[in-house]
JSON list of C-alpha atoms in Angstrom, two decimals:
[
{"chain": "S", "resi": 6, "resn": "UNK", "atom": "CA", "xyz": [-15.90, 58.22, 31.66]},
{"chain": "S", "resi": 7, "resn": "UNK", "atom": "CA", "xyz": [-16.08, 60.94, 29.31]},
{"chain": "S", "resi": 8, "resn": "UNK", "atom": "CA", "xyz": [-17.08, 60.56, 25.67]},
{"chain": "S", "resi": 9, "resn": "UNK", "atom": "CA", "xyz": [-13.66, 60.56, 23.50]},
{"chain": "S", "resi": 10, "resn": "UNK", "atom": "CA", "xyz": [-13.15, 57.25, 25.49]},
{"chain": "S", "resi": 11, "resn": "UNK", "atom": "CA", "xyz": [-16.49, 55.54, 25.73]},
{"chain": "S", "resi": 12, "resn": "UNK", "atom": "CA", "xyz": [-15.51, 52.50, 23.78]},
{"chain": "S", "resi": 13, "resn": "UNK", "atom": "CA", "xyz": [-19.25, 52.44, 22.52]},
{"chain": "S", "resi": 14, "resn": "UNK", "atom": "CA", "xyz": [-18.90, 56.03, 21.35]},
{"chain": "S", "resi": 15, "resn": "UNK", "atom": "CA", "xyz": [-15.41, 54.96, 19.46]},
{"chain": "S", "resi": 16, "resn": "UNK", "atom": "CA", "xyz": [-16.49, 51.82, 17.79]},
{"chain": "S", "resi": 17, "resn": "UNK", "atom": "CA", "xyz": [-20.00, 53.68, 16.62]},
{"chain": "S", "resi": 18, "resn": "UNK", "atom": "CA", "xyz": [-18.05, 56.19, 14.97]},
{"chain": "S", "resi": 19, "resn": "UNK", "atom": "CA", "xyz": [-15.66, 53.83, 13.22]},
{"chain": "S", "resi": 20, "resn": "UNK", "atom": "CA", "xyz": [-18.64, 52.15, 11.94]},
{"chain": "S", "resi": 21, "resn": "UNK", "atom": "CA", "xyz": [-20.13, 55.07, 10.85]},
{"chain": "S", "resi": 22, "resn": "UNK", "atom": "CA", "xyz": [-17.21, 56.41, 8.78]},
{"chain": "S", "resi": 23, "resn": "UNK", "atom": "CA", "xyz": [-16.46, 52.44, 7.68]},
{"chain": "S", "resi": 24, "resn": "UNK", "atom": "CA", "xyz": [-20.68, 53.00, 6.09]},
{"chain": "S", "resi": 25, "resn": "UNK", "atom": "CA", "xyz": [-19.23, 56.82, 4.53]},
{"chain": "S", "resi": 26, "resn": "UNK", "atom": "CA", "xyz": [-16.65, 55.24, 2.31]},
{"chain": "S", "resi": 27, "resn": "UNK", "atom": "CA", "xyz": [-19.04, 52.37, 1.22]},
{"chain": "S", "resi": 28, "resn": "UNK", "atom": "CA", "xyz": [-21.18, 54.61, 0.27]},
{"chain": "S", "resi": 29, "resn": "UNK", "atom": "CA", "xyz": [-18.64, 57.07, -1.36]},
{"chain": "S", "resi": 30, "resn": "UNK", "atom": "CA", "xyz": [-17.42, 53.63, -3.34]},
{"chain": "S", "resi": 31, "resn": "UNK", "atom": "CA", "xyz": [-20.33, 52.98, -4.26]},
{"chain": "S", "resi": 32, "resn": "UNK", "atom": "CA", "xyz": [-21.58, 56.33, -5.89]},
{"chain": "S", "resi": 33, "resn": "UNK", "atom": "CA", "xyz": [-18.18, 56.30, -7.18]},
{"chain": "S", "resi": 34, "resn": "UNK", "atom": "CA", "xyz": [-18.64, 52.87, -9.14]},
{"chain": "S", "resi": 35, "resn": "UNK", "atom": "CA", "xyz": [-21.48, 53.63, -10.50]},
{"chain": "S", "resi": 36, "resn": "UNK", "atom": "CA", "xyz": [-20.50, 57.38, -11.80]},
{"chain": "S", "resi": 37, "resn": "UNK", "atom": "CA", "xyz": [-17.90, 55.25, -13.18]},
{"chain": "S", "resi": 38, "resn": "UNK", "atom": "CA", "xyz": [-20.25, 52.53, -14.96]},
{"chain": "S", "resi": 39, "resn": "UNK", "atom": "CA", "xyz": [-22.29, 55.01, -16.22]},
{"chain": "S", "resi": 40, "resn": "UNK", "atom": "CA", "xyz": [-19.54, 57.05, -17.85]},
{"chain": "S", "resi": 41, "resn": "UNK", "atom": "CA", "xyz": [-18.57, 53.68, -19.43]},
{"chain": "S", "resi": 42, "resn": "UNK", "atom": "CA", "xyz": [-21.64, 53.02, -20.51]},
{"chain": "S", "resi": 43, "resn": "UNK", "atom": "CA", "xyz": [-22.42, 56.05, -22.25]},
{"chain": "S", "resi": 44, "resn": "UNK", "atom": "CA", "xyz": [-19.00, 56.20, -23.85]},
{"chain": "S", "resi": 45, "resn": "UNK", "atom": "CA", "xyz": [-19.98, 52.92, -25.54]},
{"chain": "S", "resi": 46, "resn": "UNK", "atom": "CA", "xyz": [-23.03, 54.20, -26.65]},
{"chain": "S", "resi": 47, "resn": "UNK", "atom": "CA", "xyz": [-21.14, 57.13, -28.41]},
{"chain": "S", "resi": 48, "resn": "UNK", "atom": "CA", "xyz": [-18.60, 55.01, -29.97]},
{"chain": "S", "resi": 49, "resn": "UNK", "atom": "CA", "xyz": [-21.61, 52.60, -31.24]},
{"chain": "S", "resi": 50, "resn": "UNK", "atom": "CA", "xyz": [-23.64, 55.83, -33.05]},
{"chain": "S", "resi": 51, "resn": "UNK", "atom": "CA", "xyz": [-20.64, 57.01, -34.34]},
{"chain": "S", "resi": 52, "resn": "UNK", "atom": "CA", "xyz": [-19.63, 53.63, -36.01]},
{"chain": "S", "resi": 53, "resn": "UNK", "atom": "CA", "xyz": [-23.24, 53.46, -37.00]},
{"chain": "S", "resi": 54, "resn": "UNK", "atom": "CA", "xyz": [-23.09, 56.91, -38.73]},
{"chain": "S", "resi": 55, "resn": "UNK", "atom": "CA", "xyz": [-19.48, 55.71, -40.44]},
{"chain": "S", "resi": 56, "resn": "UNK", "atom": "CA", "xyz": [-20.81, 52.82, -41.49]},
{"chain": "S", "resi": 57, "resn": "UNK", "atom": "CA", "xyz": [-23.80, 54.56, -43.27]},
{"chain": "S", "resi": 58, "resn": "UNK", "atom": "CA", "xyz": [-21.31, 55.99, -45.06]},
{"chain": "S", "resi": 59, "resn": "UNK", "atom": "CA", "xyz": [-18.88, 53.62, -46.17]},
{"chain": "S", "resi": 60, "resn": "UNK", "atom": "CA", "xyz": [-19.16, 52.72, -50.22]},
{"chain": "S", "resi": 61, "resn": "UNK", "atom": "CA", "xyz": [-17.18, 49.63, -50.30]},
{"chain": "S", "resi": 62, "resn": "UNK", "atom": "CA", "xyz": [-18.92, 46.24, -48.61]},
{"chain": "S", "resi": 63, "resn": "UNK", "atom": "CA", "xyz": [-16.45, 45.11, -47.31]},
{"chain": "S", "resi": 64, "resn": "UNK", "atom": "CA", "xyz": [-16.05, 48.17, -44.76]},
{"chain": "S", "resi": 65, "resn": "UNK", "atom": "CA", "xyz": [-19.63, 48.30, -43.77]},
{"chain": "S", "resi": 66, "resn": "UNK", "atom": "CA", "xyz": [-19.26, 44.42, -42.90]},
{"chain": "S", "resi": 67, "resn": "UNK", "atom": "CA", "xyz": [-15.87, 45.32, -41.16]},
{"chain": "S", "resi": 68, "resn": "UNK", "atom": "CA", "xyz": [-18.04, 48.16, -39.07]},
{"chain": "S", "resi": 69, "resn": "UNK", "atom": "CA", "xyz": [-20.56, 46.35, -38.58]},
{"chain": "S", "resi": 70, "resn": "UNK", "atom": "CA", "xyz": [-18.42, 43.81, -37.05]},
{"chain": "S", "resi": 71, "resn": "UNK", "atom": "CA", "xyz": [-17.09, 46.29, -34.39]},
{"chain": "S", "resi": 72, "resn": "UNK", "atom": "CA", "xyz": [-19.99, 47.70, -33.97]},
{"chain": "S", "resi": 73, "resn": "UNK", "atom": "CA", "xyz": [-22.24, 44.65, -32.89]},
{"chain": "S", "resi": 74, "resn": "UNK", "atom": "CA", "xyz": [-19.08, 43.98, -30.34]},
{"chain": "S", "resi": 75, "resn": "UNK", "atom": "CA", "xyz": [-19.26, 47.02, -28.59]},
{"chain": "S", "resi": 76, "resn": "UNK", "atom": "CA", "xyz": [-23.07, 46.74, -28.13]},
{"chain": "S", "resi": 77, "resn": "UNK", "atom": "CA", "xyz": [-22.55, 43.44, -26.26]},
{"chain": "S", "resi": 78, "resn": "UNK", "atom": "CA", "xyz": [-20.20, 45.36, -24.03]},
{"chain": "S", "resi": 79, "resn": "UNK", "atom": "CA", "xyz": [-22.58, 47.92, -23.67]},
{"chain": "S", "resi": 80, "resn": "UNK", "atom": "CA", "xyz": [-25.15, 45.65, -22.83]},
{"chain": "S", "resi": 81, "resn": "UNK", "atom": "CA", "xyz": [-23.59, 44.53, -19.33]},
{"chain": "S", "resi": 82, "resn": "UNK", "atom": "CA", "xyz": [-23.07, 47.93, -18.81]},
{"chain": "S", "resi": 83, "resn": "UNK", "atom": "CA", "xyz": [-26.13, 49.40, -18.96]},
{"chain": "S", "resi": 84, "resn": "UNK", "atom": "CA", "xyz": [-27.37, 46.20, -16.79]},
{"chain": "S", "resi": 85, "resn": "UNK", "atom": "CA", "xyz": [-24.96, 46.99, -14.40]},
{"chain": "S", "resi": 86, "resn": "UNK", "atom": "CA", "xyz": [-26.04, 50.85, -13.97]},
{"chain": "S", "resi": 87, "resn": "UNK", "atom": "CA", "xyz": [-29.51, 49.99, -14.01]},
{"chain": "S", "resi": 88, "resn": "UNK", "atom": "CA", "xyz": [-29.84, 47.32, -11.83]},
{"chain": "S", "resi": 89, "resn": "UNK", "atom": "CA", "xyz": [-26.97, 48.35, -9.34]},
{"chain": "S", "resi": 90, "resn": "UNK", "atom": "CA", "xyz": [-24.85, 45.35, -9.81]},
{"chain": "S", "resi": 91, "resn": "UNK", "atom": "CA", "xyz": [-21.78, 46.08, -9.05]},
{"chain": "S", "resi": 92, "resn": "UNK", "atom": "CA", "xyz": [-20.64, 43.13, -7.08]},
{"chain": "S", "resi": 93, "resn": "UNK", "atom": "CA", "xyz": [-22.14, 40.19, -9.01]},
{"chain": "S", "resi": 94, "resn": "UNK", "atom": "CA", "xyz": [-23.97, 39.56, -12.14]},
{"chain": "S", "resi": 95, "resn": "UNK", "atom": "CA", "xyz": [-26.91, 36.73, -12.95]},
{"chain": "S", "resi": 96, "resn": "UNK", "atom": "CA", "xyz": [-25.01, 35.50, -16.00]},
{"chain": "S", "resi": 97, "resn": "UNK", "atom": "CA", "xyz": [-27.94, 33.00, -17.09]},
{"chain": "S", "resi": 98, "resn": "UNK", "atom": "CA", "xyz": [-29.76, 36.18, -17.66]},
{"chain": "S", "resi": 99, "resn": "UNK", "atom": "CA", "xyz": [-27.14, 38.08, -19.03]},
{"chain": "S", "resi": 100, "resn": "UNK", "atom": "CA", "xyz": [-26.27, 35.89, -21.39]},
{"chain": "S", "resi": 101, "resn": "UNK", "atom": "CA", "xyz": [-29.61, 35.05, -22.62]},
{"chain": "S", "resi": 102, "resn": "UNK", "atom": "CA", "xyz": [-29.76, 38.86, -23.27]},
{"chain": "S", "resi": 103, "resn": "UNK", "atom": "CA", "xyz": [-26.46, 38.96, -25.41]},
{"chain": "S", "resi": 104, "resn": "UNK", "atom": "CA", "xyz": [-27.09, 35.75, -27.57]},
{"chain": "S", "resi": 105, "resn": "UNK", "atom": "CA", "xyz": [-30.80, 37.59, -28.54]},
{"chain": "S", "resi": 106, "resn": "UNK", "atom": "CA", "xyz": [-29.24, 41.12, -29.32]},
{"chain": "S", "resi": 107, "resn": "UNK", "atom": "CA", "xyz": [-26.36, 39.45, -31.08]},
{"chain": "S", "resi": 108, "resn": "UNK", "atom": "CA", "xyz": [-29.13, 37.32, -33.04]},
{"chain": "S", "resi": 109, "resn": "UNK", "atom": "CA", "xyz": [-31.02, 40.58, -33.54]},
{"chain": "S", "resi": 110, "resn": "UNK", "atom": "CA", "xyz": [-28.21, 42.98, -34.74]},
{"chain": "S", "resi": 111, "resn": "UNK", "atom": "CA", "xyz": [-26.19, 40.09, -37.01]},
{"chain": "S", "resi": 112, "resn": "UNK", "atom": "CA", "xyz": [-28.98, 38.29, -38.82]},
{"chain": "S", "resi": 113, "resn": "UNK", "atom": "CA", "xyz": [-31.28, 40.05, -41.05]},
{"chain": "S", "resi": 114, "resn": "UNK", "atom": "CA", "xyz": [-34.26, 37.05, -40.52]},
{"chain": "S", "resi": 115, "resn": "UNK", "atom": "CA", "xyz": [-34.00, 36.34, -36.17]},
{"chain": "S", "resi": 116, "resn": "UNK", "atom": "CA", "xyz": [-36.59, 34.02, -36.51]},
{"chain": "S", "resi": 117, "resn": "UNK", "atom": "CA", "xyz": [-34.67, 31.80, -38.76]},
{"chain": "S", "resi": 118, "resn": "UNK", "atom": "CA", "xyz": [-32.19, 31.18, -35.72]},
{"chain": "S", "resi": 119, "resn": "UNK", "atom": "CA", "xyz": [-32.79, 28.72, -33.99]},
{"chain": "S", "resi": 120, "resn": "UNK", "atom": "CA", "xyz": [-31.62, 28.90, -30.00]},
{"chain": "S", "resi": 121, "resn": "UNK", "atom": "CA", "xyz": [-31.53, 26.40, -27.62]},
{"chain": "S", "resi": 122, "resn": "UNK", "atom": "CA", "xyz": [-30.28, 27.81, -24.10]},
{"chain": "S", "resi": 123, "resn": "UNK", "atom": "CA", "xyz": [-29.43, 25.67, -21.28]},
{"chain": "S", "resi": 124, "resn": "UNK", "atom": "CA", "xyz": [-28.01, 27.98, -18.69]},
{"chain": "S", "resi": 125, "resn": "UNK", "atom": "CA", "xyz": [-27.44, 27.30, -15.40]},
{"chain": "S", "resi": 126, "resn": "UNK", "atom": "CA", "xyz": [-28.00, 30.33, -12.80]},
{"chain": "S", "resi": 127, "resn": "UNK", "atom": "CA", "xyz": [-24.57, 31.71, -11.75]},
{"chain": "S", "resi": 128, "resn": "UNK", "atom": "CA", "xyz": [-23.39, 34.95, -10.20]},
{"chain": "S", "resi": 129, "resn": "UNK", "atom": "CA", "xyz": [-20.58, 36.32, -11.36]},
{"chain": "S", "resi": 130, "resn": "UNK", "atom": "CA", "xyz": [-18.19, 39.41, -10.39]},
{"chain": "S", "resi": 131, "resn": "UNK", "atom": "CA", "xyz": [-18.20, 41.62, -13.50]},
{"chain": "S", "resi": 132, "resn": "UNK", "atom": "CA", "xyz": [-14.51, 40.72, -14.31]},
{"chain": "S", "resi": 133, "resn": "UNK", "atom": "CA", "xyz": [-15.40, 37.42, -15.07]},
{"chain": "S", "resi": 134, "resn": "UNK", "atom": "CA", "xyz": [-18.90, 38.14, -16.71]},
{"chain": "S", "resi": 135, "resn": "UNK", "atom": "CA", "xyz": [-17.59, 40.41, -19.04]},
{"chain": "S", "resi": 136, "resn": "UNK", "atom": "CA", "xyz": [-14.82, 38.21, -20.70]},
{"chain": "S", "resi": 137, "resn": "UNK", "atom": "CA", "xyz": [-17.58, 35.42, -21.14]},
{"chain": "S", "resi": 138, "resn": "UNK", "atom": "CA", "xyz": [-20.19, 37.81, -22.80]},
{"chain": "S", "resi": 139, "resn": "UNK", "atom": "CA", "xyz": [-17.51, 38.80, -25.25]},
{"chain": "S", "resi": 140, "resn": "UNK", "atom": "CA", "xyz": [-16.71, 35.44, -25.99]},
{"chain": "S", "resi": 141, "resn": "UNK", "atom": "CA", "xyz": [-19.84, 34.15, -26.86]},
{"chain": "S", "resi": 142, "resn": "UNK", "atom": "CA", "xyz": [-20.43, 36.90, -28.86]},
{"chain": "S", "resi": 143, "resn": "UNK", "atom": "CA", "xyz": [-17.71, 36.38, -30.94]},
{"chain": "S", "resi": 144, "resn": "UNK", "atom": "CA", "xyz": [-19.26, 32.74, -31.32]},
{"chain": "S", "resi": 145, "resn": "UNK", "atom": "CA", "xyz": [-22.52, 34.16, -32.24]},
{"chain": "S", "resi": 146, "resn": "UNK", "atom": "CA", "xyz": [-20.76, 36.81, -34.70]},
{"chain": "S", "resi": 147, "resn": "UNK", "atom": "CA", "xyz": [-18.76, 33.57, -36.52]},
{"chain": "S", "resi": 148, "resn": "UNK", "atom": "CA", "xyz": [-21.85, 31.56, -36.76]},
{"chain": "S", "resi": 149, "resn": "UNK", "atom": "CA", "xyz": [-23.89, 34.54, -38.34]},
{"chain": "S", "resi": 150, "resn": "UNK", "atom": "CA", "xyz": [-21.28, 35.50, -40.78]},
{"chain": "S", "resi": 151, "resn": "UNK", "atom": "CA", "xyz": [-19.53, 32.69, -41.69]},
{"chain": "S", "resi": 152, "resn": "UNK", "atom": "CA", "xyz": [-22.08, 29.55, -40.74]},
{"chain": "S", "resi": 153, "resn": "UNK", "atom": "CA", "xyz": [-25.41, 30.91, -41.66]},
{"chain": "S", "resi": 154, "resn": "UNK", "atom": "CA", "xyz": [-24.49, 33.79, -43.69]},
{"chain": "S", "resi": 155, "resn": "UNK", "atom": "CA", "xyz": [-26.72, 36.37, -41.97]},
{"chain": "S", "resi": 156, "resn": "UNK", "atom": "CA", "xyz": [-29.65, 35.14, -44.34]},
{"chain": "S", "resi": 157, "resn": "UNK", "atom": "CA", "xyz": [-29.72, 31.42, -44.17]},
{"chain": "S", "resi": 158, "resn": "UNK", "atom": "CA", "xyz": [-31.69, 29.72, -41.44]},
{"chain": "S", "resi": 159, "resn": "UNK", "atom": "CA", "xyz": [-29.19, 27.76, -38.40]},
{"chain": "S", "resi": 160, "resn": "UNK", "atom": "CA", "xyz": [-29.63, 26.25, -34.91]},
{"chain": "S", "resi": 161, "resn": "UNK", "atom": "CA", "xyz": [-27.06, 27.47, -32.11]},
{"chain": "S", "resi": 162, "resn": "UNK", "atom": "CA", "xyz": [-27.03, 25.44, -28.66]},
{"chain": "S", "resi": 163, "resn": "UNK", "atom": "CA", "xyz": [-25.03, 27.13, -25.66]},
{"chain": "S", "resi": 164, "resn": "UNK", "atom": "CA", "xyz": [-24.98, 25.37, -22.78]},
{"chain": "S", "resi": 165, "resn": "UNK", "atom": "CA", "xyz": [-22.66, 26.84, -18.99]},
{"chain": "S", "resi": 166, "resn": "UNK", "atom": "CA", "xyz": [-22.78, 24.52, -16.16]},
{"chain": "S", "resi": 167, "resn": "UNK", "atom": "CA", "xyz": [-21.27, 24.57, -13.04]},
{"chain": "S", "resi": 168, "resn": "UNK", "atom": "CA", "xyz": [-19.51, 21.77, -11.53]},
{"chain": "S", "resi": 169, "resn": "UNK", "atom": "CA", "xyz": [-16.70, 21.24, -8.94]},
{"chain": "S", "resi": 170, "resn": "UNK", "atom": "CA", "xyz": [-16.00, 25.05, -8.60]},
{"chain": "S", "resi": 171, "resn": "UNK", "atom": "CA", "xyz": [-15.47, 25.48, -12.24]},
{"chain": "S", "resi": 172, "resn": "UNK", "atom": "CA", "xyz": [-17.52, 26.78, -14.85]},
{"chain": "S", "resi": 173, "resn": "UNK", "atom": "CA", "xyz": [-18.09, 25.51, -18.25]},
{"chain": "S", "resi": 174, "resn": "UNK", "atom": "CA", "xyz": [-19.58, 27.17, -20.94]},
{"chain": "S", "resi": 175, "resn": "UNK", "atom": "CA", "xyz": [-20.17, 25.37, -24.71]},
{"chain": "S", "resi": 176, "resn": "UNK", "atom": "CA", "xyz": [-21.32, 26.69, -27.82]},
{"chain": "S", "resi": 177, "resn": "UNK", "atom": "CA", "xyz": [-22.53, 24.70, -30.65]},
{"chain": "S", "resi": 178, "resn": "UNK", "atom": "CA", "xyz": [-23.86, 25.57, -34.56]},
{"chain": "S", "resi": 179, "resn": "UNK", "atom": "CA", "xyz": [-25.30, 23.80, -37.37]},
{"chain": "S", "resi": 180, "resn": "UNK", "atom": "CA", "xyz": [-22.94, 25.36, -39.91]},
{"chain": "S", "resi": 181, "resn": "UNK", "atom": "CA", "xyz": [-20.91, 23.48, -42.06]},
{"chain": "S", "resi": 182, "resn": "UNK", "atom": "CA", "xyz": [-17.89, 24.08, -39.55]},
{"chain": "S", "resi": 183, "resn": "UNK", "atom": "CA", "xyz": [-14.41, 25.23, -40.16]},
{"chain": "S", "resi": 184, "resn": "UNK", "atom": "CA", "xyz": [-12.71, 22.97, -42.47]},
{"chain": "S", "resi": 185, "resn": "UNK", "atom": "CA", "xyz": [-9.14, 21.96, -42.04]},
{"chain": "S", "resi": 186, "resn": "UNK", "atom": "CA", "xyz": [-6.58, 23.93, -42.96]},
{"chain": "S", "resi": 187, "resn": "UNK", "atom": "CA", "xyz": [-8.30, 27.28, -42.87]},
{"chain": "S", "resi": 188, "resn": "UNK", "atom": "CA", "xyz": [-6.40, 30.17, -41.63]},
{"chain": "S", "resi": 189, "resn": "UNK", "atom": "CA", "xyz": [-7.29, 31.44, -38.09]},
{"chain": "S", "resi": 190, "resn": "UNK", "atom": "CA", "xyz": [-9.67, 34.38, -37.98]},
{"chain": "S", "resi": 191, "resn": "UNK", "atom": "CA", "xyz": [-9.22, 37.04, -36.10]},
{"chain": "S", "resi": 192, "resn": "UNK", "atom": "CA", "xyz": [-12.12, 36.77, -33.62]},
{"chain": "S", "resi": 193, "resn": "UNK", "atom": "CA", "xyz": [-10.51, 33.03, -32.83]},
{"chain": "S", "resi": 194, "resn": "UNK", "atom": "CA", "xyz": [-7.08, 35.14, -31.42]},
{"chain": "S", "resi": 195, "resn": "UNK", "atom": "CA", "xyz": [-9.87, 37.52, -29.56]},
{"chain": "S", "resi": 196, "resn": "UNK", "atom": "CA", "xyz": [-11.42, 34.23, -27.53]},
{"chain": "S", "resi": 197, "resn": "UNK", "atom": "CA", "xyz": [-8.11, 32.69, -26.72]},
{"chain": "S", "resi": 198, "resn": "UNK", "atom": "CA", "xyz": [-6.57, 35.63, -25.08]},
{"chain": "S", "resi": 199, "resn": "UNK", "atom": "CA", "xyz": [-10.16, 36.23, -23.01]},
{"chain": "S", "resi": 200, "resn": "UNK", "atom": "CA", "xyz": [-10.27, 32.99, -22.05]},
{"chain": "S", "resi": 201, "resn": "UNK", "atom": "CA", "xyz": [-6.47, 32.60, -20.72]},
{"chain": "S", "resi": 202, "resn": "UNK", "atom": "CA", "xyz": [-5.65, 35.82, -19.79]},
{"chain": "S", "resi": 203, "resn": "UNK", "atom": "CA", "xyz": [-9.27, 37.33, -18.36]},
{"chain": "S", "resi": 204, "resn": "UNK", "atom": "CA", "xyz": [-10.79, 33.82, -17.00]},
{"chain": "S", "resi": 205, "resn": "UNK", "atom": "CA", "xyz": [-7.37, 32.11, -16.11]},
{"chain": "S", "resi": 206, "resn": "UNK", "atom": "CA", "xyz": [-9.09, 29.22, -18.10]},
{"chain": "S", "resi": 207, "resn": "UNK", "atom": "CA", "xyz": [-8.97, 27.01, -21.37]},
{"chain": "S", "resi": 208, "resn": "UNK", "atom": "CA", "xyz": [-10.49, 27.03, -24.52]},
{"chain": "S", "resi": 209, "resn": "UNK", "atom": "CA", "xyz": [-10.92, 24.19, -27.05]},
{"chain": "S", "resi": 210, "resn": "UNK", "atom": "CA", "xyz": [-12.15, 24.56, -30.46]},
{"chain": "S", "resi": 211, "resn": "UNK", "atom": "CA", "xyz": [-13.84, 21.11, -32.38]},
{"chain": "S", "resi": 212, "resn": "UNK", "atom": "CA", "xyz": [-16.46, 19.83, -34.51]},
{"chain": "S", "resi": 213, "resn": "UNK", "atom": "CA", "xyz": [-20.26, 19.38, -32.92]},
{"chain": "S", "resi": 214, "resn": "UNK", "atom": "CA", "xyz": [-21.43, 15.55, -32.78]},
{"chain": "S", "resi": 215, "resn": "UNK", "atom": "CA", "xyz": [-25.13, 17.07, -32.55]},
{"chain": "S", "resi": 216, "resn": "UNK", "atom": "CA", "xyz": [-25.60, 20.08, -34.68]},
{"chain": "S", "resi": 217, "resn": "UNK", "atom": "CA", "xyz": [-22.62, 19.29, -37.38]},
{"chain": "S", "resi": 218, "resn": "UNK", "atom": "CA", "xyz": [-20.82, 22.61, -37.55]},
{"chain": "S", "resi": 219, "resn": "UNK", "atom": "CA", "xyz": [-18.10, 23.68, -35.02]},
{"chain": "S", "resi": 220, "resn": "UNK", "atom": "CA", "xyz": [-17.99, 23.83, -30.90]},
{"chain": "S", "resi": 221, "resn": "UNK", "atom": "CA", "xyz": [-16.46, 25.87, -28.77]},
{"chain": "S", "resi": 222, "resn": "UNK", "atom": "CA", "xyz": [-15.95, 24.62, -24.79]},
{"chain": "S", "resi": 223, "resn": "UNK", "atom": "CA", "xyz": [-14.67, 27.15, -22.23]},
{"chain": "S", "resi": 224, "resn": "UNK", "atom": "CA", "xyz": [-13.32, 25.77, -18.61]},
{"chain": "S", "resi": 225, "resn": "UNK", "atom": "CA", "xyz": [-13.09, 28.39, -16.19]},
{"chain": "S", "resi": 226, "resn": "UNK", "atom": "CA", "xyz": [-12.31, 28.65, -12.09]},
{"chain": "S", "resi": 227, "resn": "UNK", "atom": "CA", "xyz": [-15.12, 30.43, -10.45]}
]
């Protein structure tokens, strides 16, 4: 038999060229991922810069804002090119990372902020880890500017569970809520279309029976 139809020779060098493009997707992914992530490392010094010099409040706060999102996006990425996960993400640990540099960036006294974590390990494709992370920063972002005033001492609870093939994330703070009748912020708009549109889930916004202030509870497919 000669070699072109050896069916050992044939199905070695389909496997071969099967391990070539998974290893050409792979390099590819993470040129990709790290191009991302050092585009949102630009953006984030160059908001930092603008910010510097903005003269009215009320634009550094808005910069500020942005800025502090972006660096929760960058913070998956640079996880993701530095640990190689490009498949799945440990989103106990990644979230634990985004509520402390959201803390760190958005409060002037961290130590005041109290956190109580009670995360559940799950591993997530980065399409769904992603939308979360953004979400709860927005949480985080409220609660600092709005709740606590990003002086004042507060307790934030976030809790993500897994049960029945769906995921469930809450958010809790000690602030004095949102009372009724107060027009929808932005960052509210922001959550609801992540939550419907990125995580195919729902979102429901109340009051906390623990802490006092408000509570946010995510349902999501995993």
């Amino acid at each position: 038999m000669s070699k072109s139809n050896d069916p050992r020779t044939t199905d070695g060098g389909h496997a071969c060229r099967q391990s070539q493009r998974l290893q050409e997707r792979n390099t590819l992914l993470k040129e990709v991922h790290h191009r991302t992530k050092n585009t949102l490392q630009l953006i984030v010094s160059l908001l930092s810069l603008k910010g510097a010099d903005a003269h009215c409040e009320a634009d550094r706060r808005l910069l500020s804002d942005i800025e502090t999102r972006i660096r929760a996006l960058a913070l998956l990425y640079n996880r993701l090119y530095q640990e190689g996960l490009l498949a799945r993400v440990d989103l106990s640990s990644y979230l634990r990372d985004v509520v402390e540099t959201i803390v760190q960036i958005g409060h002037t006294a961290p130590h005041l902020i109290r956190r109580d974590l009670h995360l559940t390990s799950l591993q997530l494709p980065p399409e769904k880890a992603v939308p979360l992370a953004l979400i709860l920063s927005e949480c985080l972002l409220n609660s600092l500017t709005h709740a606590f005033g990003r002086t004042e001492k507060g307790h934030i609870r976030v809790e993500l569970l897994e049960e029945s093939d769906r995921g469930h994330l809450t958010y809790e703070d000690s602030g004095p809520g949102v009372p009724e009748g107060t027009p929808r912020r932005f960052g509210f708009t922001i959550m609801e279309s992540l939550a419907r549109s990125q995580l195919k889930g729902t979102i429901e916004f109340s009051s906390s029976p623990e802490l006092g202030g408000w509570k946010v509870s995510i349902e999501f497919p995993l």
